[in-house]
mmCIF file of C-alpha atoms in Angstrom:
data_model
loop_
_atom_site.group_PDB
_atom_site.id
_atom_site.type_symbol
_atom_site.label_atom_id
_atom_site.label_comp_id
_atom_site.label_asym_id
_atom_site.label_seq_id
_atom_site.Cartn_x
_atom_site.Cartn_y
_atom_site.Cartn_z
ATOM 1 C CA MET P 927 3.137 -10.421 52.999
ATOM 2 C CA HIS P 928 6.790 -10.355 51.789
ATOM 3 C CA CYS P 929 6.786 -14.134 51.650
ATOM 4 C CA ARG P 930 3.723 -14.209 49.338
ATOM 5 C CA VAL P 931 5.311 -11.610 47.016
ATOM 6 C CA SER P 932 8.555 -13.593 46.924
ATOM 7 C CA ARG P 933 6.700 -16.797 45.989
ATOM 8 C CA ALA P 934 4.789 -14.967 43.241
ATOM 9 C CA LEU P 935 8.002 -13.571 41.796
ATOM 10 C CA THR P 936 9.635 -16.988 41.909
ATOM 11 C CA LEU P 937 6.668 -18.523 40.049
ATOM 12 C CA ALA P 938 6.710 -15.764 37.382
ATOM 13 C CA ILE P 939 10.449 -16.250 36.780
ATOM 14 C CA ALA P 940 9.954 -20.001 36.502
ATOM 15 C CA LEU P 941 7.199 -19.564 33.933
ATOM 16 C CA LEU P 942 9.376 -17.211 31.874
ATOM 17 C CA ALA P 943 12.222 -19.704 31.968
ATOM 18 C CA LEU P 944 9.922 -22.442 30.727
ATOM 19 C CA GLY P 945 8.629 -20.174 27.929
ATOM 20 C CA GLY P 946 5.005 -20.238 29.074
ATOM 21 C CA PRO P 947 2.523 -22.014 31.372
ATOM 22 C CA ALA P 948 3.762 -25.329 32.755
ATOM 23 C CA GLY P 949 0.799 -27.174 31.250
ATOM 24 C CA LEU P 950 1.875 -26.451 27.644
ATOM 25 C CA SER P 951 4.137 -28.986 25.973
ATOM 26 C CA ALA P 952 6.717 -28.111 23.300
ATOM 27 C CA ALA P 953 4.381 -29.600 20.696
ATOM 28 C CA ASP P 954 1.542 -27.376 21.888
ATOM 29 C CA LYS P 955 3.714 -24.264 21.559
ATOM 30 C CA LYS P 956 4.678 -25.177 17.983
ATOM 31 C CA LYS P 957 1.028 -25.396 16.915
ATOM 32 C CA PRO P 958 -0.657 -22.010 17.314
ATOM 33 C CA ALA P 959 -4.418 -22.000 17.173
ATOM 34 C CA PRO P 960 -5.612 -21.616 13.562
ATOM 35 C CA GLN P 961 -6.932 -18.180 12.720
ATOM 36 C CA PRO P 962 -10.509 -17.972 11.449
ATOM 37 C CA THR P 963 -10.883 -17.163 7.759
ATOM 38 C CA LEU P 964 -12.062 -13.600 7.266
ATOM 39 C CA VAL P 965 -14.233 -12.967 4.231
ATOM 40 C CA TRP P 966 -16.477 -10.241 2.888
ATOM 41 C CA PRO P 967 -19.432 -10.180 2.632
ATOM 42 C CA LEU P 968 -20.378 -12.293 5.632
ATOM 43 C CA PRO P 969 -22.128 -15.667 5.218
ATOM 44 C CA PRO P 970 -24.562 -16.755 3.930
ATOM 45 C CA ASP P 971 -23.602 -14.523 0.980
ATOM 46 C CA PRO P 972 -20.834 -16.015 -1.162
ATOM 47 C CA PRO P 973 -17.390 -14.585 -0.285
ATOM 48 C CA ARG P 974 -15.877 -12.029 -2.648
ATOM 49 C CA ILE P 975 -12.838 -10.847 -0.657
ATOM 50 C CA ARG P 976 -10.631 -12.894 1.676
ATOM 51 C CA TYR P 977 -8.037 -11.665 4.160
ATOM 52 C CA VAL P 978 -4.612 -13.201 3.464
ATOM 53 C CA THR P 979 -1.790 -11.755 5.581
ATOM 54 C CA THR P 980 -0.107 -8.662 7.014
ATOM 55 C CA TYR P 981 3.388 -7.211 6.597
ATOM 56 C CA HIS P 982 5.091 -5.239 9.380
ATOM 57 C CA GLY P 983 8.841 -5.373 8.730
ATOM 58 C CA VAL P 984 11.897 -7.603 9.060
ATOM 59 C CA THR P 985 10.367 -9.516 11.965
ATOM 60 C CA ASP P 986 7.765 -10.983 9.576
ATOM 61 C CA PHE P 987 10.349 -13.487 8.374
ATOM 62 C CA LYS P 988 12.777 -13.924 11.263
ATOM 63 C CA LYS P 989 12.784 -13.980 15.038
ATOM 64 C CA ASN P 990 13.403 -10.654 16.694
ATOM 65 C CA ASN P 991 16.313 -11.791 18.845
ATOM 66 C CA GLY P 992 16.992 -8.253 19.957
ATOM 67 C CA ARG P 993 13.609 -7.774 21.583
ATOM 68 C CA TRP P 994 14.702 -8.275 25.177
ATOM 69 C CA LYS P 995 17.897 -6.277 24.573
ATOM 70 C CA SER P 996 15.921 -3.335 23.200
ATOM 71 C CA LEU P 997 13.598 -3.479 26.193
ATOM 72 C CA LEU P 998 16.575 -3.307 28.549
ATOM 73 C CA ILE P 999 18.790 -0.703 26.874
ATOM 74 C CA GLY P 1000 16.468 0.867 24.321
ATOM 75 C CA THR P 1001 16.768 1.123 20.545
ATOM 76 C CA ASP P 1002 19.402 3.051 18.630
ATOM 77 C CA ALA P 1003 17.649 6.211 17.430
ATOM 78 C CA ASP P 1004 20.340 6.781 14.782
ATOM 79 C CA GLN P 1005 19.558 3.515 13.014
ATOM 80 C CA PRO P 1006 16.786 3.541 10.372
ATOM 81 C CA SER P 1007 13.721 1.562 11.311
ATOM 82 C CA THR P 1008 13.469 -1.992 10.034
ATOM 83 C CA GLN P 1009 9.751 -2.005 10.827
ATOM 84 C CA LEU P 1010 7.056 -0.065 9.028
ATOM 85 C CA MET P 1011 6.127 3.193 10.762
ATOM 86 C CA LYS P 1012 3.872 5.120 8.353
ATOM 87 C CA PRO P 1013 3.530 3.217 5.076
ATOM 88 C CA TYR P 1014 2.043 5.019 2.102
ATOM 89 C CA GLY P 1015 2.741 3.781 -1.440
ATOM 90 C CA ILE P 1016 2.634 0.174 -2.650
ATOM 91 C CA ALA P 1017 3.663 -1.584 -5.855
ATOM 92 C CA VAL P 1018 4.072 -5.283 -6.537
ATOM 93 C CA ALA P 1019 6.525 -6.779 -9.017
ATOM 94 C CA ARG P 1020 5.573 -9.670 -11.258
ATOM 95 C CA ASP P 1021 7.671 -12.022 -9.120
ATOM 96 C CA GLY P 1022 5.582 -11.170 -6.043
ATOM 97 C CA ARG P 1023 7.946 -8.783 -4.253
ATOM 98 C CA VAL P 1024 6.043 -6.041 -2.430
ATOM 99 C CA PHE P 1025 7.542 -2.522 -2.481
ATOM 100 C CA VAL P 1026 6.304 -0.164 0.236
ATOM 101 C CA THR P 1027 7.276 3.465 0.808
ATOM 102 C CA ASP P 1028 7.312 4.752 4.372
ATOM 103 C CA THR P 1029 7.256 8.521 4.930
ATOM 104 C CA ALA P 1030 8.219 8.283 8.617
ATOM 105 C CA ALA P 1031 10.899 5.588 8.356
ATOM 106 C CA ARG P 1032 12.091 7.345 5.159
ATOM 107 C CA ARG P 1033 12.748 4.014 3.485
ATOM 108 C CA VAL P 1034 11.419 1.849 0.682
ATOM 109 C CA PHE P 1035 10.798 -1.645 2.038
ATOM 110 C CA VAL P 1036 10.908 -4.692 -0.232
ATOM 111 C CA PHE P 1037 9.043 -7.702 1.152
ATOM 112 C CA ASP P 1038 9.866 -10.966 -0.644
ATOM 113 C CA PRO P 1039 7.343 -13.607 0.491
ATOM 114 C CA HIS P 1040 9.124 -16.372 -1.462
ATOM 115 C CA ALA P 1041 12.657 -15.736 -0.218
ATOM 116 C CA LYS P 1042 11.245 -14.616 3.154
ATOM 117 C CA THR P 1043 13.423 -11.531 3.297
ATOM 118 C CA VAL P 1044 13.032 -7.783 3.670
ATOM 119 C CA GLU P 1045 15.407 -5.488 1.805
ATOM 120 C CA PHE P 1046 15.515 -1.770 1.012
ATOM 121 C CA VAL P 1047 15.731 0.355 -2.136
ATOM 122 C CA GLY P 1048 17.314 3.748 -2.733
ATOM 123 C CA GLU P 1049 19.870 3.806 0.073
ATOM 124 C CA LYS P 1050 23.022 4.059 -2.032
ATOM 125 C CA GLY P 1051 24.629 6.817 -4.050
ATOM 126 C CA PRO P 1052 23.775 10.497 -4.547
ATOM 127 C CA MET P 1053 19.990 10.044 -5.009
ATOM 128 C CA LYS P 1054 19.259 8.421 -1.676
ATOM 129 C CA VAL P 1055 15.569 8.546 -0.757
ATOM 130 C CA VAL P 1056 14.585 11.246 1.726
ATOM 131 C CA LYS P 1057 10.786 11.236 1.852
ATOM 132 C CA PRO P 1058 9.449 8.505 -0.442
ATOM 133 C CA ILE P 1059 5.737 8.595 -1.247
ATOM 134 C CA GLY P 1060 4.755 6.930 -4.513
ATOM 135 C CA VAL P 1061 6.318 3.793 -5.995
ATOM 136 C CA ALA P 1062 5.912 1.955 -9.306
ATOM 137 C CA ILE P 1063 7.768 -0.807 -11.206
ATOM 138 C CA ASP P 1064 8.102 -1.077 -14.979
ATOM 139 C CA ALA P 1065 8.554 -4.130 -17.205
ATOM 140 C CA ALA P 1066 12.351 -3.858 -16.932
ATOM 141 C CA GLU P 1067 12.064 -4.011 -13.104
ATOM 142 C CA THR P 1068 13.142 -0.400 -12.691
ATOM 143 C CA VAL P 1069 11.705 0.819 -9.383
ATOM 144 C CA PHE P 1070 10.453 4.410 -9.576
ATOM 145 C CA VAL P 1071 10.149 6.318 -6.301
ATOM 146 C CA ALA P 1072 8.477 9.718 -5.933
ATOM 147 C CA ASP P 1073 10.350 11.769 -3.337
ATOM 148 C CA ALA P 1074 8.551 14.800 -1.901
ATOM 149 C CA THR P 1075 11.747 16.345 -0.526
ATOM 150 C CA LEU P 1076 13.898 15.817 -3.614
ATOM 151 C CA LYS P 1077 10.948 16.868 -5.846
ATOM 152 C CA ARG P 1078 12.013 14.155 -8.226
ATOM 153 C CA VAL P 1079 11.015 10.684 -9.300
ATOM 154 C CA VAL P 1080 14.085 8.461 -9.142
ATOM 155 C CA GLY P 1081 14.332 5.172 -11.007
ATOM 156 C CA TYR P 1082 16.511 2.464 -9.439
ATOM 157 C CA ARG P 1083 17.857 -0.567 -11.298
ATOM 158 C CA PRO P 1084 17.509 -4.056 -9.793
ATOM 159 C CA ASP P 1085 21.073 -3.739 -8.449
ATOM 160 C CA GLY P 1086 20.117 -0.568 -6.543
ATOM 161 C CA THR P 1087 21.982 1.932 -8.722
ATOM 162 C CA VAL P 1088 20.240 5.003 -10.120
ATOM 163 C CA ALA P 1089 18.936 4.533 -13.650
ATOM 164 C CA ILE P 1090 17.164 7.870 -14.117
ATOM 165 C CA ALA P 1091 15.991 10.994 -12.292
ATOM 166 C CA ILE P 1092 12.748 12.490 -13.619
ATOM 167 C CA GLY P 1093 11.574 16.053 -13.150
ATOM 168 C CA ARG P 1094 13.523 19.113 -14.152
ATOM 169 C CA THR P 1095 13.899 22.016 -11.712
ATOM 170 C CA GLY P 1096 10.446 23.433 -10.986
ATOM 171 C CA GLU P 1097 8.626 20.758 -12.974
ATOM 172 C CA LEU P 1098 7.423 18.829 -9.925
ATOM 173 C CA GLU P 1099 6.330 20.514 -6.695
ATOM 174 C CA ASN P 1100 4.889 17.663 -4.648
ATOM 175 C CA PRO P 1101 5.127 14.324 -6.488
ATOM 176 C CA SER P 1102 3.007 11.712 -4.761
ATOM 177 C CA GLY P 1103 1.238 8.776 -6.405
ATOM 178 C CA LEU P 1104 2.839 6.893 -9.319
ATOM 179 C CA ALA P 1105 1.535 4.418 -11.883
ATOM 180 C CA ILE P 1106 3.137 2.616 -14.819
ATOM 181 C CA ASP P 1107 1.583 1.798 -18.181
ATOM 182 C CA ARG P 1108 3.838 -1.169 -18.955
ATOM 183 C CA THR P 1109 2.508 -1.656 -22.476
ATOM 184 C CA ARG P 1110 3.297 1.908 -23.554
ATOM 185 C CA SER P 1111 6.266 2.422 -21.184
ATOM 186 C CA LEU P 1112 4.669 5.511 -19.644
ATOM 187 C CA LEU P 1113 5.094 6.754 -16.085
ATOM 188 C CA TYR P 1114 2.293 8.831 -14.538
ATOM 189 C CA VAL P 1115 3.032 11.166 -11.618
ATOM 190 C CA ALA P 1116 0.375 12.844 -9.468
ATOM 191 C CA ASP P 1117 1.467 16.269 -8.255
ATOM 192 C CA ALA P 1118 -0.882 17.244 -5.439
ATOM 193 C CA LYS P 1119 0.434 20.790 -5.136
ATOM 194 C CA LYS P 1120 0.219 21.545 -8.870
ATOM 195 C CA HIS P 1121 -3.175 19.796 -9.137
ATOM 196 C CA GLN P 1122 -1.959 17.917 -12.189
ATOM 197 C CA VAL P 1123 -0.938 14.502 -13.425
ATOM 198 C CA LEU P 1124 2.239 14.465 -15.484
ATOM 199 C CA CYS P 1125 2.991 11.729 -18.000
ATOM 200 C CA TYR P 1126 6.623 10.798 -18.796
ATOM 201 C CA ALA P 1127 8.383 8.327 -21.043
ATOM 202 C CA ALA P 1128 9.707 5.782 -18.558
ATOM 203 C CA ALA P 1129 12.847 5.087 -20.595
ATOM 204 C CA ASP P 1130 14.300 8.599 -20.827
ATOM 205 C CA GLY P 1131 12.094 10.792 -18.596
ATOM 206 C CA ALA P 1132 10.811 12.965 -21.449
ATOM 207 C CA LEU P 1133 7.597 14.799 -20.570
ATOM 208 C CA VAL P 1134 4.840 13.445 -22.828
ATOM 209 C CA ARG P 1135 1.820 15.404 -21.586
ATOM 210 C CA THR P 1136 0.180 17.008 -18.562
ATOM 211 C CA ILE P 1137 -3.381 16.280 -17.546
ATOM 212 C CA GLY P 1138 -5.651 18.687 -15.701
ATOM 213 C CA LYS P 1139 -5.474 21.859 -13.683
ATOM 214 C CA ARG P 1140 -7.070 23.009 -10.441
ATOM 215 C CA GLY P 1141 -10.854 23.025 -10.577
ATOM 216 C CA VAL P 1142 -14.014 20.984 -10.179
ATOM 217 C CA ALA P 1143 -14.961 20.355 -13.799
ATOM 218 C CA LYS P 1144 -14.353 17.109 -15.658
ATOM 219 C CA GLY P 1145 -10.639 16.562 -16.092
ATOM 220 C CA GLU P 1146 -9.735 19.085 -13.369
ATOM 221 C CA PHE P 1147 -8.323 18.231 -9.946
ATOM 222 C CA ASN P 1148 -8.247 19.319 -6.340
ATOM 223 C CA PHE P 1149 -5.247 17.609 -4.734
ATOM 224 C CA PRO P 1150 -4.826 14.436 -6.808
ATOM 225 C CA THR P 1151 -2.967 11.895 -4.700
ATOM 226 C CA ASN P 1152 -2.918 8.326 -6.015
ATOM 227 C CA LEU P 1153 -2.943 6.630 -9.411
ATOM 228 C CA SER P 1154 -3.536 3.314 -11.129
ATOM 229 C CA VAL P 1155 -3.424 2.064 -14.729
ATOM 230 C CA ASP P 1156 -5.588 -0.836 -15.892
ATOM 231 C CA ARG P 1157 -4.812 -3.469 -18.523
ATOM 232 C CA ALA P 1158 -6.273 -1.312 -21.314
ATOM 233 C CA GLY P 1159 -4.059 1.647 -20.417
ATOM 234 C CA ARG P 1160 -6.803 3.702 -18.757
ATOM 235 C CA LEU P 1161 -5.582 5.983 -15.977
ATOM 236 C CA TYR P 1162 -7.426 6.230 -12.635
ATOM 237 C CA VAL P 1163 -6.773 9.344 -10.545
ATOM 238 C CA THR P 1164 -7.869 9.782 -6.938
ATOM 239 C CA ASP P 1165 -9.096 13.383 -6.991
ATOM 240 C CA THR P 1166 -9.068 13.546 -3.203
ATOM 241 C CA LEU P 1167 -10.649 16.894 -2.362
ATOM 242 C CA ASN P 1168 -13.111 16.670 -5.223
ATOM 243 C CA PHE P 1169 -14.273 13.423 -3.568
ATOM 244 C CA ARG P 1170 -14.042 11.284 -6.689
ATOM 245 C CA VAL P 1171 -11.911 9.051 -8.873
ATOM 246 C CA GLN P 1172 -11.500 10.284 -12.440
ATOM 247 C CA ILE P 1173 -10.765 7.959 -15.350
ATOM 248 C CA PHE P 1174 -8.817 8.905 -18.501
ATOM 249 C CA ASP P 1175 -8.037 6.978 -21.669
ATOM 250 C CA ALA P 1176 -4.519 6.074 -22.812
ATOM 251 C CA ASP P 1177 -4.234 9.423 -24.617
ATOM 252 C CA GLY P 1178 -5.235 11.481 -21.569
ATOM 253 C CA GLY P 1179 -8.848 12.103 -22.564
ATOM 254 C CA PHE P 1180 -11.516 12.198 -19.837
ATOM 255 C CA VAL P 1181 -13.692 9.054 -19.732
ATOM 256 C CA ALA P 1182 -15.743 8.969 -16.525
ATOM 257 C CA SER P 1183 -15.900 9.781 -12.819
ATOM 258 C CA ILE P 1184 -16.665 7.556 -9.837
ATOM 259 C CA GLY P 1185 -17.973 8.701 -6.455
ATOM 260 C CA THR P 1186 -19.562 11.740 -4.844
ATOM 261 C CA GLN P 1187 -19.037 13.397 -1.472
ATOM 262 C CA GLY P 1188 -20.830 11.819 1.463
ATOM 263 C CA ASP P 1189 -20.628 9.158 4.145
ATOM 264 C CA GLY P 1190 -22.783 6.447 2.624
ATOM 265 C CA PRO P 1191 -21.902 3.373 0.569
ATOM 266 C CA GLY P 1192 -20.505 4.407 -2.788
ATOM 267 C CA GLN P 1193 -19.609 7.892 -1.563
ATOM 268 C CA LEU P 1194 -16.152 9.246 -0.759
ATOM 269 C CA ASN P 1195 -14.776 11.653 1.811
ATOM 270 C CA ARG P 1196 -10.979 11.401 1.756
ATOM 271 C CA ALA P 1197 -10.122 8.897 -0.934
ATOM 272 C CA LYS P 1198 -6.479 7.883 -1.285
ATOM 273 C CA GLY P 1199 -5.370 4.568 -2.798
ATOM 274 C CA VAL P 1200 -6.923 3.246 -6.009
ATOM 275 C CA GLY P 1201 -6.495 0.001 -7.945
ATOM 276 C CA VAL P 1202 -8.199 -2.026 -10.670
ATOM 277 C CA ASP P 1203 -8.531 -5.815 -10.890
ATOM 278 C CA SER P 1204 -8.522 -8.130 -13.910
ATOM 279 C CA GLU P 1205 -12.240 -7.620 -14.542
ATOM 280 C CA GLY P 1206 -12.264 -3.839 -14.260
ATOM 281 C CA HIS P 1207 -13.538 -3.534 -10.682
ATOM 282 C CA VAL P 1208 -12.232 -0.353 -9.055
ATOM 283 C CA TYR P 1209 -10.941 -0.418 -5.448
ATOM 284 C CA VAL P 1210 -10.737 2.848 -3.481
ATOM 285 C CA ALA P 1211 -9.268 3.252 0.025
ATOM 286 C CA ASP P 1212 -10.810 6.039 2.091
ATOM 287 C CA THR P 1213 -8.876 7.508 5.019
ATOM 288 C CA SER P 1214 -12.015 8.867 6.673
ATOM 289 C CA PHE P 1215 -14.031 5.647 6.499
ATOM 290 C CA ASN P 1216 -11.154 3.277 7.384
ATOM 291 C CA ASN P 1217 -12.134 0.874 4.634
ATOM 292 C CA PHE P 1218 -11.869 0.276 0.939
ATOM 293 C CA GLN P 1219 -14.835 0.234 -1.411
ATOM 294 C CA ILE P 1220 -15.252 -1.779 -4.590
ATOM 295 C CA PHE P 1221 -17.070 -0.346 -7.622
ATOM 296 C CA ASP P 1222 -17.983 -1.941 -10.927
ATOM 297 C CA ALA P 1223 -16.785 -0.483 -14.222
ATOM 298 C CA ASP P 1224 -19.859 1.769 -14.353
ATOM 299 C CA GLY P 1225 -19.166 3.243 -10.920
ATOM 300 C CA SER P 1226 -21.864 1.373 -8.980
ATOM 301 C CA ILE P 1227 -20.905 0.271 -5.475
ATOM 302 C CA LEU P 1228 -20.484 -3.488 -5.056
ATOM 303 C CA LEU P 1229 -18.969 -3.951 -1.603
ATOM 304 C CA PHE P 1230 -17.000 -2.248 1.145
ATOM 305 C CA VAL P 1231 -14.333 -3.998 3.209
ATOM 306 C CA GLY P 1232 -13.068 -3.048 6.655
ATOM 307 C CA SER P 1233 -13.842 -0.877 9.657
ATOM 308 C CA THR P 1234 -11.948 1.105 12.286
ATOM 309 C CA GLY P 1235 -9.593 -0.932 14.466
ATOM 310 C CA ASP P 1236 -6.269 -2.744 14.621
ATOM 311 C CA GLY P 1237 -7.309 -6.320 13.947
ATOM 312 C CA PRO P 1238 -7.155 -8.172 10.619
ATOM 313 C CA GLY P 1239 -9.461 -6.460 8.128
ATOM 314 C CA GLU P 1240 -9.575 -3.293 10.233
ATOM 315 C CA PHE P 1241 -7.838 -0.021 9.397
ATOM 316 C CA LEU P 1242 -6.611 3.251 10.790
ATOM 317 C CA LEU P 1243 -5.943 5.861 8.092
ATOM 318 C CA PRO P 1244 -5.518 3.593 5.063
ATOM 319 C CA ALA P 1245 -3.530 5.227 2.263
ATOM 320 C CA GLY P 1246 -1.989 3.540 -0.785
ATOM 321 C CA LEU P 1247 -3.680 0.583 -2.466
ATOM 322 C CA PHE P 1248 -2.448 -1.777 -5.178
ATOM 323 C CA VAL P 1249 -4.059 -4.692 -7.035
ATOM 324 C CA ASP P 1250 -1.560 -7.162 -8.517
ATOM 325 C CA ASP P 1251 -1.812 -9.486 -11.517
ATOM 326 C CA GLU P 1252 -3.343 -12.225 -9.329
ATOM 327 C CA ASP P 1253 -6.078 -9.907 -8.013
ATOM 328 C CA ARG P 1254 -4.488 -9.630 -4.591
ATOM 329 C CA ILE P 1255 -5.281 -6.313 -2.912
ATOM 330 C CA TYR P 1256 -2.595 -4.573 -0.834
ATOM 331 C CA VAL P 1257 -3.540 -1.695 1.483
ATOM 332 C CA ALA P 1258 -1.128 0.577 3.358
ATOM 333 C CA ASP P 1259 -2.639 0.761 6.847
ATOM 334 C CA GLN P 1260 -0.814 3.899 7.987
ATOM 335 C CA GLY P 1261 -2.091 4.292 11.523
ATOM 336 C CA ASN P 1262 -1.454 0.631 12.297
ATOM 337 C CA ALA P 1263 2.041 0.668 10.719
ATOM 338 C CA ARG P 1264 1.419 -2.271 8.420
ATOM 339 C CA VAL P 1265 0.315 -3.453 4.993
ATOM 340 C CA GLN P 1266 -2.683 -5.760 4.810
ATOM 341 C CA VAL P 1267 -3.192 -8.202 1.953
ATOM 342 C CA PHE P 1268 -6.509 -9.503 0.637
ATOM 343 C CA GLN P 1269 -7.502 -11.828 -2.204
ATOM 344 C CA ARG P 1270 -10.397 -11.429 -4.586
ATOM 345 C CA VAL P 1271 -12.401 -14.675 -4.498
ATOM 346 C CA ILE P 1272 -13.658 -15.912 -7.866
ATOM 347 C CA GLN P 1273 -16.749 -18.078 -7.652
ATOM 348 C CA SER P 1274 -16.801 -21.376 -9.556
ATOM 349 C CA ALA P 1275 -19.573 -20.115 -11.840
ATOM 350 C CA GLN P 1276 -17.341 -17.186 -12.863
ATOM 351 C CA ARG P 1277 -14.512 -19.543 -13.880
ATOM 352 C CA LYS P 1278 -16.634 -21.404 -16.452
#
């Protein structure tokens, strides 16, 4: 009995030393099996959405050499996490850098897929982030971060220094989602506790207007959470507990509403992230359904993507959503501690 156990242990140690089963060559280990392409809808329908990649943290771009050490002696609880824990807000700069707020790690991650690095924003000086929620980037590359604890929106320059702090005492109670109108240099802030959206001049933080109050009528809100601005300057507000997305023009006037309460396609239950692509399609992440739905400009449902799980294209409590200039869709997958990236697929007939 002891002899058999000893031989088994010896074999296991030998396999670990070799880095895997003896039958695998070094060349085999360098060539992982290709992952199948995930698309929605399923064939034979033409694909409209394609899964691209996932971001987790610093280990996305470098080997985690401290893995065995952390298993042996544990991690340092005093050190901030370098991996996503509970991502919420997302914004993407024109150069492709992906900014992600994390309410549990209390950091703003910056994923640079070109440089293959992960950096952090808002960790220097007197306005260090405490509980970042929303994030947005203007044309001057100022990174605005909504902080629920500070009750401010802080703008950071590219060098990490503070450019501006927005929100006088008592003006913001629970700033959450942010969106930038780059053309008009306006910053929109959703305040879930005040049931309002506040509009500021991005350059100097002057309050331009407030939109809405608590209620169920057009232009009123019940816990607005996330925002997006399209290329025409229209504002999209996830009116979470009114189970809809409301749309406003560039002057703050009500335009339309998308969604009703329910659990069927085209209905919403706990909508969070919202984004708009280059053709005006509206993307809405729903925490209850563990998916995101795509609507046309008139509010008709086109497609839903995702289901409950932890694999590619699956979600657990999705939150923030962002659509970049290349029609890539980024979704903060809170429960799975990651950000998933998808690409809108344009059919050849659409390109003509």
